[in-house]
Coordinates of C-alpha atoms in Angstrom, one line a residue:
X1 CA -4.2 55.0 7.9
X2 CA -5.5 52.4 10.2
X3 CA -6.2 48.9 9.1
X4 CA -8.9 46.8 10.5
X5 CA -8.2 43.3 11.2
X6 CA -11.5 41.1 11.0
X7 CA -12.3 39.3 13.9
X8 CA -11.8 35.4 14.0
X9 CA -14.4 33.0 13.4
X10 CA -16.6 31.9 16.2
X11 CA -15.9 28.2 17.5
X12 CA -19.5 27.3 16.4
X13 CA -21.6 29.4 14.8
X14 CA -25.3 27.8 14.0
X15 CA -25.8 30.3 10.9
X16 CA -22.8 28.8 9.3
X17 CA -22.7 25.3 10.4
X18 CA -26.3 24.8 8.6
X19 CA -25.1 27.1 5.6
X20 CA -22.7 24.1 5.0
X21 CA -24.6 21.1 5.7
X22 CA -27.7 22.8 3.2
X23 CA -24.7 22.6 0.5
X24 CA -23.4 19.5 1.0
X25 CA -27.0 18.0 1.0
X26 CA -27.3 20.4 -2.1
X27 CA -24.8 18.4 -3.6
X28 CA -25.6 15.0 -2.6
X29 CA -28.9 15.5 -4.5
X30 CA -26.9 15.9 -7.4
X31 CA -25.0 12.7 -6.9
X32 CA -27.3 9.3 -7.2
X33 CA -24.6 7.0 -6.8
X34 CA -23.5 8.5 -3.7
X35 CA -27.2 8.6 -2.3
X36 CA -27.3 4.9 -3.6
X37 CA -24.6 3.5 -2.0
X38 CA -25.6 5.4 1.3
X39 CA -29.5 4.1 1.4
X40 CA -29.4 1.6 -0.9
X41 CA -26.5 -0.6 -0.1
X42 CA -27.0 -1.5 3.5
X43 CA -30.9 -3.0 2.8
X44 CA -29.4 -4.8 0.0
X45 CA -26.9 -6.5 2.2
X46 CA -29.1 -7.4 4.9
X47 CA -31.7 -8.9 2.1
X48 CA -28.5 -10.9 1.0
X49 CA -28.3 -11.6 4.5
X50 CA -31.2 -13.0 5.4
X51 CA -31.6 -15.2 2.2
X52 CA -28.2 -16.6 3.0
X53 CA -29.2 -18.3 6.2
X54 CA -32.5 -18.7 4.6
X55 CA -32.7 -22.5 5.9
X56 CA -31.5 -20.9 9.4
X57 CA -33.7 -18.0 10.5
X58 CA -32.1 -18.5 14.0
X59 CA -28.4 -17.8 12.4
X60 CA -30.3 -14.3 10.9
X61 CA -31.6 -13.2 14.1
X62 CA -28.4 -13.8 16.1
X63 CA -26.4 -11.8 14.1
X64 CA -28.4 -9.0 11.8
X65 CA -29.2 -6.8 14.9
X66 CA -25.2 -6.7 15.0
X67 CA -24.6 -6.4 10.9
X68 CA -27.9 -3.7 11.0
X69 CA -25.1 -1.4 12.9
X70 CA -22.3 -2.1 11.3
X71 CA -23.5 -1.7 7.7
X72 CA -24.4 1.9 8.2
X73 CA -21.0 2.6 10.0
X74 CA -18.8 1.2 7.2
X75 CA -21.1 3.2 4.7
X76 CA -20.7 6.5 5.9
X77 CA -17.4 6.3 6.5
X78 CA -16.6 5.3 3.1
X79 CA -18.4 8.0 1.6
X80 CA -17.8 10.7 4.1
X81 CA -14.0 10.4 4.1
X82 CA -14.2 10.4 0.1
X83 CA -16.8 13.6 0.0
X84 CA -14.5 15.5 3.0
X85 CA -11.4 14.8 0.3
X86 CA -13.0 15.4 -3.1
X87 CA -13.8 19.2 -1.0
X88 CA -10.4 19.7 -0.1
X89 CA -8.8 18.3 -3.3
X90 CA -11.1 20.8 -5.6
X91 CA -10.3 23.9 -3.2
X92 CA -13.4 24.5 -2.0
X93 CA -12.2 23.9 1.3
X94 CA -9.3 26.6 0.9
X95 CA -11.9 28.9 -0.1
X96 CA -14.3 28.5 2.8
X97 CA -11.8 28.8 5.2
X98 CA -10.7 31.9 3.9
X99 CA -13.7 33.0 5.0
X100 CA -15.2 34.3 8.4
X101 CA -15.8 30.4 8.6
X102 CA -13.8 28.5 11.5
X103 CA -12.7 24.9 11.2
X104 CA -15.6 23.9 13.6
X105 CA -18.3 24.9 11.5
X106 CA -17.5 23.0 8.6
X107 CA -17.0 20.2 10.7
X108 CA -20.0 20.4 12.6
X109 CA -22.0 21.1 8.8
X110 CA -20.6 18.2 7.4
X111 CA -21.7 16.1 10.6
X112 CA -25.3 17.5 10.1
X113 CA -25.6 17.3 6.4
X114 CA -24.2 13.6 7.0
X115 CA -26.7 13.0 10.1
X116 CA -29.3 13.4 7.9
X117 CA -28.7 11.4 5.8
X118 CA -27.8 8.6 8.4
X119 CA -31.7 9.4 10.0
X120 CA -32.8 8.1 6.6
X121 CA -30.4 5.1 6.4
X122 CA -31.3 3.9 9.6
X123 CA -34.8 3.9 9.3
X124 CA -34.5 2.5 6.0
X125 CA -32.3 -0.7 7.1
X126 CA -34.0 -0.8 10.5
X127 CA -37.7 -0.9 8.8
X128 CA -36.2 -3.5 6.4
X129 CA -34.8 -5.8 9.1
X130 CA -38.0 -6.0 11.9
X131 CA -40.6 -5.9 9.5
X132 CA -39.9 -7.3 6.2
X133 CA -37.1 -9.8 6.8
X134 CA -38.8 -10.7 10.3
X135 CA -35.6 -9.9 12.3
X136 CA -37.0 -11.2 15.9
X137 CA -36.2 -8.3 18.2
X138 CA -37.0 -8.7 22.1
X139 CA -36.7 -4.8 23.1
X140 CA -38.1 -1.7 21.0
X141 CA -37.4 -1.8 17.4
X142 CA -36.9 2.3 18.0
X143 CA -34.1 1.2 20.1
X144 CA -32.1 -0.5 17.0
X145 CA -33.0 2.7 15.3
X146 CA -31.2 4.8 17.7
X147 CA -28.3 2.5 17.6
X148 CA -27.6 2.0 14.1
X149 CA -28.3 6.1 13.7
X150 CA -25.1 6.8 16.0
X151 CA -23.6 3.9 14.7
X152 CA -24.0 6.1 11.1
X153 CA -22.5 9.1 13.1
X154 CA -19.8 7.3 14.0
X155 CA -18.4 6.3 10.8
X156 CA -19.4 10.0 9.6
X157 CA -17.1 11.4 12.1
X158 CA -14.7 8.5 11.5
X159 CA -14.9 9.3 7.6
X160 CA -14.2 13.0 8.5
X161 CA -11.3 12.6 10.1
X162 CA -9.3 9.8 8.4
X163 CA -9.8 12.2 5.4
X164 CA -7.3 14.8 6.8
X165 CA -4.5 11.9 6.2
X166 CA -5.4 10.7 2.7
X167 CA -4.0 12.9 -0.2
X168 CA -6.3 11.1 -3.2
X169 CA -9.5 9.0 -2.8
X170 CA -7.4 5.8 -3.5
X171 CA -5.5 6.6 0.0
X172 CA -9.2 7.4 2.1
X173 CA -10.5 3.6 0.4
X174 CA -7.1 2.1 2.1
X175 CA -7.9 3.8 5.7
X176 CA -10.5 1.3 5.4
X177 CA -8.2 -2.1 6.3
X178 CA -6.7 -0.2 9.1
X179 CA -10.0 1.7 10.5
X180 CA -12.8 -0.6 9.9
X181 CA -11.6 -4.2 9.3
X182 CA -9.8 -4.4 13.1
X183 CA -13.0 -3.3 14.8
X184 CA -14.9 -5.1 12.4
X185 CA -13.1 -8.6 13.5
X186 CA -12.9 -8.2 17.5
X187 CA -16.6 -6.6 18.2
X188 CA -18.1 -9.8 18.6
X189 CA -19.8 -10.5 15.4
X190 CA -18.0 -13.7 15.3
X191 CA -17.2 -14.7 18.8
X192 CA -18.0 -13.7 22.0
X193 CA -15.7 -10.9 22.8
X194 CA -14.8 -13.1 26.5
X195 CA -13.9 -15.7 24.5
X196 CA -10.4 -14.1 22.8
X197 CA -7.0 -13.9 23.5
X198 CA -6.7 -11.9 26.5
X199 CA -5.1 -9.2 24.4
X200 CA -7.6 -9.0 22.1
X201 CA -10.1 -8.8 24.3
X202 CA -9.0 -5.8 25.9
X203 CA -8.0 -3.8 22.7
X204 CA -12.1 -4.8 21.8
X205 CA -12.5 -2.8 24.8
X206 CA -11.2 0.6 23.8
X207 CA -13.3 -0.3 20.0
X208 CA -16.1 1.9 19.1
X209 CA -18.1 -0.7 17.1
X210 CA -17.8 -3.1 20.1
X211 CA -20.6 -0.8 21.8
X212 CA -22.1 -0.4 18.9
X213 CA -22.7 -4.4 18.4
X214 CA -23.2 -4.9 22.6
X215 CA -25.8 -2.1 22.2
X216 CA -28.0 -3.9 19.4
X217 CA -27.5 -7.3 21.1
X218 CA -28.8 -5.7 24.5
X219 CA -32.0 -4.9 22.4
X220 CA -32.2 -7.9 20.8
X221 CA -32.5 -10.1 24.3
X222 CA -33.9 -7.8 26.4
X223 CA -37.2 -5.8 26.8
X224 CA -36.4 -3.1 28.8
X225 CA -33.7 -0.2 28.4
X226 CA -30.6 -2.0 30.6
X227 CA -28.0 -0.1 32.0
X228 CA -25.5 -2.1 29.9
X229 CA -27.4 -0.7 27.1
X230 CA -27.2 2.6 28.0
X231 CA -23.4 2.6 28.4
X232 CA -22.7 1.2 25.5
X233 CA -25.0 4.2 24.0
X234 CA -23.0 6.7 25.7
X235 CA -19.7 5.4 24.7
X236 CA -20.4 5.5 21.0
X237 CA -21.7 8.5 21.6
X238 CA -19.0 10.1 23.2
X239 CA -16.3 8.6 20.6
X240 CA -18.4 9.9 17.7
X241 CA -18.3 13.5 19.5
X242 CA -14.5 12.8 20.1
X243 CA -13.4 12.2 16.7
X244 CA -15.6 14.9 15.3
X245 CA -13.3 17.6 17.7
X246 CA -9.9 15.6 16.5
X247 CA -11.4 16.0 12.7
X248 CA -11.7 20.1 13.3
X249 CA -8.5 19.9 15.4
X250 CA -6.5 18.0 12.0
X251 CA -8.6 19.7 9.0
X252 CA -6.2 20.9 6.1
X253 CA -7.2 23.3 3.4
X254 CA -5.8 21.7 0.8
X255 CA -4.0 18.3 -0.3
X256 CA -0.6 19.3 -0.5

């Protein structure tokens, strides 16, 4: 009697990479503190923002171009490395993979379902910022969109691969401190990056988020597209596609 061995998964397969982001939106609908703390949180924080430095508008517009990245970032990683673990923790992920389901389509359906949601966020905080709060922007508000959307990506695909090191949700919330608070502290929001320790300075270099905040203060001084601009675009980019591949290469099925 012969025995038929089924055939691997695909690297990527389109059927089943939106098959998993469609149920992972399905059960973000289901979750309201989740959608909350994805679309909500960041325009309350720049609101809190810009009535901080209410007696400094100048203060507001130097540096919530910079936070209207960085919000979105630290958002979706936080809930994206929680979601990724609460999967894993419950099994499901076992039982997908045990399926005709490669590592690469879950990763690449999370990343979509999570995009989506990143669209929304960043055209939520973006909107917020230029034309309620009266951020001044130089270039093309659409510009900050695009930012702050891979921005989003970024701490998706961040979020997704932290997760494959955290065996509860407690351990994902401390990848936060070593993850988020370095970049967080030598991307410029507080000093110019030239103006560090020479060390410092050039581990900002190899630091996602320091594109991320050079990108959105490109915008904010300059009308045109720069080619500074559109290097820092690429490079965020390219470490958002990056870290997704590490988070397929590092995906467990379960928590051990």
């Amino acid at each position: 009697m012969s025995t038929t061995i089924p055939a691997p998964a695909a690297a990527l397969n389109p059927g089943r990479t939106t098959a998993t982001a469609a149920r992972v939106l399905r059960q973000l609908r289901h979750d309201p503190r989740t959608i909350a703390l994805m679309l909500l949180v960041p325009c309350l924080m720049l609101v809190l923002l810009r009535y901080v430095f209410d007696g400094s508008p100048r203060t507001f517009d130097n540096i919530g171009a910079s936070l209207l990245g960085i919000f979105p970032l630290i958002t979706m990683f936080l809930v994206t490395s929680i979601a990724t673990l609460r999967e894993r923790t419950s099994g499901t992920l076992e039982r997908l993979l045990a399926m005709p389901m490669g590592k690469a389509d879950l990763i690449a359906g999370y990343a979509l379902a999570f995009g989506a949601v990143a669209v929304v966020q960043s055209a939520l905080a973006t909107g917020l910022a230029v034309w309620l709060l009266g951020l001044d922007v130089t270039g093309s508000p659409w510009l900050l969109l695009l930012v702050a959307l891979l921005d989003a990506l970024l701490g998706t695909a961040l979020g997704l691969f932290v997760s494959a090191f955290a065996a509860s949700e407690f351990q994902a919330v401390q990848f936060m401190p070593a993850v988020i608070f370095p970049q967080l502290l030598l991307c410029g929001l507080f000093t110019p990056r030239p103006d560090m320790h020479p060390v410092l300075e050039a581990v900002s270099d190899v630091l996602p988020m320091s594109y991320a905040v050079d990108g959105m203060n490109e915008v904010l001084h300059h009308t045109d597209t720069t080619t500074t601009f559109l290097r820092d675009i690429l490079i965020v980019a390219g470490c958002a596609l990056l870290v997704l591949a590490l988070g397929a290469a590092t995906l467990r099925r379960r928590t051990d």
